[in-house]
Amino acid sequence: QVRPVESGGGSVQAGGSLRLSCAAPGDTWSRYCMGWFRQAPGKEREGVAALDISGGRAFYADSVKGRFTIFQGEAKDTLYLQMTSLKPEDSAMYYCAADPYRRCTKVASTGAPIIYEYWGQGTQVTVSS
């Protein structure tokens, strides 16, 4: 079982950058899909980015392509989401999630939240204009 723990959220001005971290102690996730999702008040949870850890493929929502990068740290124990050129509409609670069945590769996208088995508690990102 994977227990994701997010960190790195905060408040920034539009155009700024943040790097979110997801530590996942527990079972190895080298064969998982790992994803970042976000949820703003009154809105549904949406996929932001996902990484097929063993295959190396990354998937991004259209709204963040070219601005966000998902990657695994060199020590292989942390997942990151580098966010640049942030916009007020990026403000949300961001969640790290683990899909042990690599279903993100089958849908060739971040996939819906339901395909992810394990979730962190989230970290808040607020972007002011």
Tab-separated table of C-alpha atoms in Angstrom:
chain	number	residue	atom	x	y	z
A	1	GLN	CA	0.000	0.000	0.000
A	2	VAL	CA	1.217	3.490	-0.892
A	3	ARG	CA	0.587	6.445	1.390
A	4	PRO	CA	1.221	9.652	-0.571
A	5	VAL	CA	2.116	12.773	1.376
A	6	GLU	CA	2.046	16.088	-0.479
A	7	SER	CA	3.948	19.248	0.332
A	8	GLY	CA	5.062	22.442	-1.334
A	9	GLY	CA	1.806	24.298	-1.740
A	10	GLY	CA	1.498	27.973	-0.960
A	11	SER	CA	0.440	31.377	-2.203
A	12	VAL	CA	2.033	33.022	-5.219
A	13	GLN	CA	1.247	35.795	-7.634
A	14	ALA	CA	0.199	35.115	-11.187
A	15	GLY	CA	3.190	34.246	-13.332
A	16	GLY	CA	5.030	32.696	-10.437
A	17	SER	CA	6.182	29.132	-9.869
A	18	LEU	CA	5.785	26.403	-7.295
A	19	ARG	CA	7.084	22.876	-6.976
A	20	LEU	CA	4.876	20.318	-5.310
A	21	SER	CA	6.336	17.176	-3.803
A	22	CYS	CA	4.773	13.808	-3.169
A	23	ALA	CA	6.553	11.391	-0.886
A	24	ALA	CA	5.121	7.909	-1.049
A	25	PRO	CA	6.440	5.718	1.729
A	26	GLY	CA	5.234	2.184	1.755
A	27	ASP	CA	5.060	-0.215	-1.135
A	28	THR	CA	7.252	0.349	-4.123
A	29	TRP	CA	5.573	2.454	-6.777
A	30	SER	CA	8.133	1.907	-9.474
A	31	ARG	CA	5.514	0.044	-11.486
A	32	TYR	CA	2.626	2.435	-10.846
A	33	CYS	CA	1.075	5.376	-12.529
A	34	MET	CA	1.379	8.385	-10.240
A	35	GLY	CA	-0.837	11.361	-10.772
A	36	TRP	CA	-1.540	14.893	-9.636
A	37	PHE	CA	-5.123	16.046	-9.364
A	38	ARG	CA	-6.684	19.289	-8.221
A	39	GLN	CA	-10.010	20.394	-6.908
A	40	ALA	CA	-11.258	23.926	-6.562
A	41	PRO	CA	-14.251	24.815	-4.380
A	42	GLY	CA	-17.495	23.846	-6.092
A	43	LYS	CA	-15.735	22.008	-8.879
A	44	GLU	CA	-15.017	18.386	-9.623
A	45	ARG	CA	-11.618	16.885	-9.048
A	46	GLU	CA	-9.645	16.973	-12.278
A	47	GLY	CA	-6.484	15.337	-13.492
A	48	VAL	CA	-3.515	17.635	-13.945
A	49	ALA	CA	-0.652	15.310	-14.814
A	50	ALA	CA	0.307	11.657	-14.566
A	51	LEU	CA	3.486	9.691	-14.955
A	52	ASP	CA	3.862	6.047	-15.892
A	53	ILE	CA	6.841	5.445	-13.648
A	54	SER	CA	8.299	2.356	-15.338
A	55	GLY	CA	7.520	3.417	-18.901
A	56	GLY	CA	8.442	7.032	-18.480
A	57	ARG	CA	5.408	8.439	-20.284
A	58	ALA	CA	3.853	11.616	-18.951
A	59	PHE	CA	0.342	12.851	-19.538
A	60	TYR	CA	-0.966	16.370	-19.026
A	61	ALA	CA	-4.288	18.136	-19.013
A	62	ASP	CA	-4.558	20.585	-21.895
A	63	SER	CA	-4.891	23.460	-19.447
A	64	VAL	CA	-1.391	22.899	-18.028
A	65	LYS	CA	0.598	21.661	-21.018
A	66	GLY	CA	3.762	23.644	-21.457
A	67	ARG	CA	3.515	25.086	-17.945
A	68	PHE	CA	3.600	22.063	-15.611
A	69	THR	CA	6.089	19.206	-15.525
A	70	ILE	CA	5.685	15.941	-13.645
A	71	PHE	CA	8.825	14.017	-12.805
A	72	GLN	CA	10.353	11.565	-10.398
A	73	GLY	CA	13.241	12.592	-8.200
A	74	GLU	CA	16.677	11.057	-8.633
A	75	ALA	CA	16.285	9.094	-5.426
A	76	LYS	CA	13.119	7.574	-6.920
A	77	ASP	CA	11.194	8.124	-3.712
A	78	THR	CA	9.510	11.416	-4.514
A	79	LEU	CA	7.215	12.613	-7.250
A	80	TYR	CA	7.247	16.279	-8.211
A	81	LEU	CA	5.016	18.690	-10.033
A	82	GLN	CA	6.870	21.768	-11.236
A	83	MET	CA	4.371	24.515	-11.937
A	84	THR	CA	5.345	27.659	-13.838
A	85	SER	CA	3.467	30.607	-15.291
A	86	LEU	CA	0.783	30.062	-12.710
A	87	LYS	CA	-2.647	31.555	-13.249
A	88	PRO	CA	-5.408	32.364	-10.773
A	89	GLU	CA	-7.436	29.516	-12.271
A	90	ASP	CA	-4.726	27.101	-11.098
A	91	SER	CA	-5.777	27.786	-7.516
A	92	ALA	CA	-7.004	24.567	-5.926
A	93	MET	CA	-6.200	21.816	-3.511
A	94	TYR	CA	-3.676	19.559	-5.215
A	95	TYR	CA	-3.611	15.843	-4.558
A	96	CYS	CA	-1.089	13.137	-5.295
A	97	ALA	CA	-2.503	9.732	-6.179
A	98	ALA	CA	-1.231	6.260	-7.028
A	99	ASP	CA	-2.583	3.805	-9.573
A	100	PRO	CA	-0.937	0.411	-9.003
A	101	TYR	CA	-2.474	-1.070	-12.159
A	102	ARG	CA	-0.965	1.486	-14.565
A	103	ARG	CA	-4.351	2.282	-16.009
A	104	CYS	CA	-3.114	5.709	-17.069
A	105	THR	CA	-1.203	3.941	-19.841
A	106	LYS	CA	-4.388	2.283	-21.107
A	107	VAL	CA	-6.310	5.525	-21.326
A	108	ALA	CA	-3.235	7.496	-22.423
A	109	SER	CA	-4.165	10.346	-20.141
A	110	THR	CA	-4.213	11.263	-16.492
A	111	GLY	CA	-7.359	9.207	-16.227
A	112	ALA	CA	-10.341	9.789	-13.989
A	113	PRO	CA	-9.858	9.929	-10.227
A	114	ILE	CA	-11.618	6.581	-9.854
A	115	ILE	CA	-8.712	4.658	-11.379
A	116	TYR	CA	-6.388	5.771	-8.587
A	117	GLU	CA	-6.280	3.608	-5.482
A	118	TYR	CA	-4.332	5.698	-2.993
A	119	TRP	CA	-4.583	9.398	-2.227
A	120	GLY	CA	-2.796	11.965	-0.168
A	121	GLN	CA	-4.445	14.638	1.951
A	122	GLY	CA	-3.666	17.453	-0.451
A	123	THR	CA	-1.726	20.689	-0.453
A	124	GLN	CA	-3.284	24.074	-1.164
A	125	VAL	CA	-2.139	26.262	-4.044
A	126	THR	CA	-3.415	29.837	-4.260
A	127	VAL	CA	-2.531	32.099	-7.160
A	128	SER	CA	-3.425	35.762	-6.880
A	129	SER	CA	-3.830	38.131	-9.791
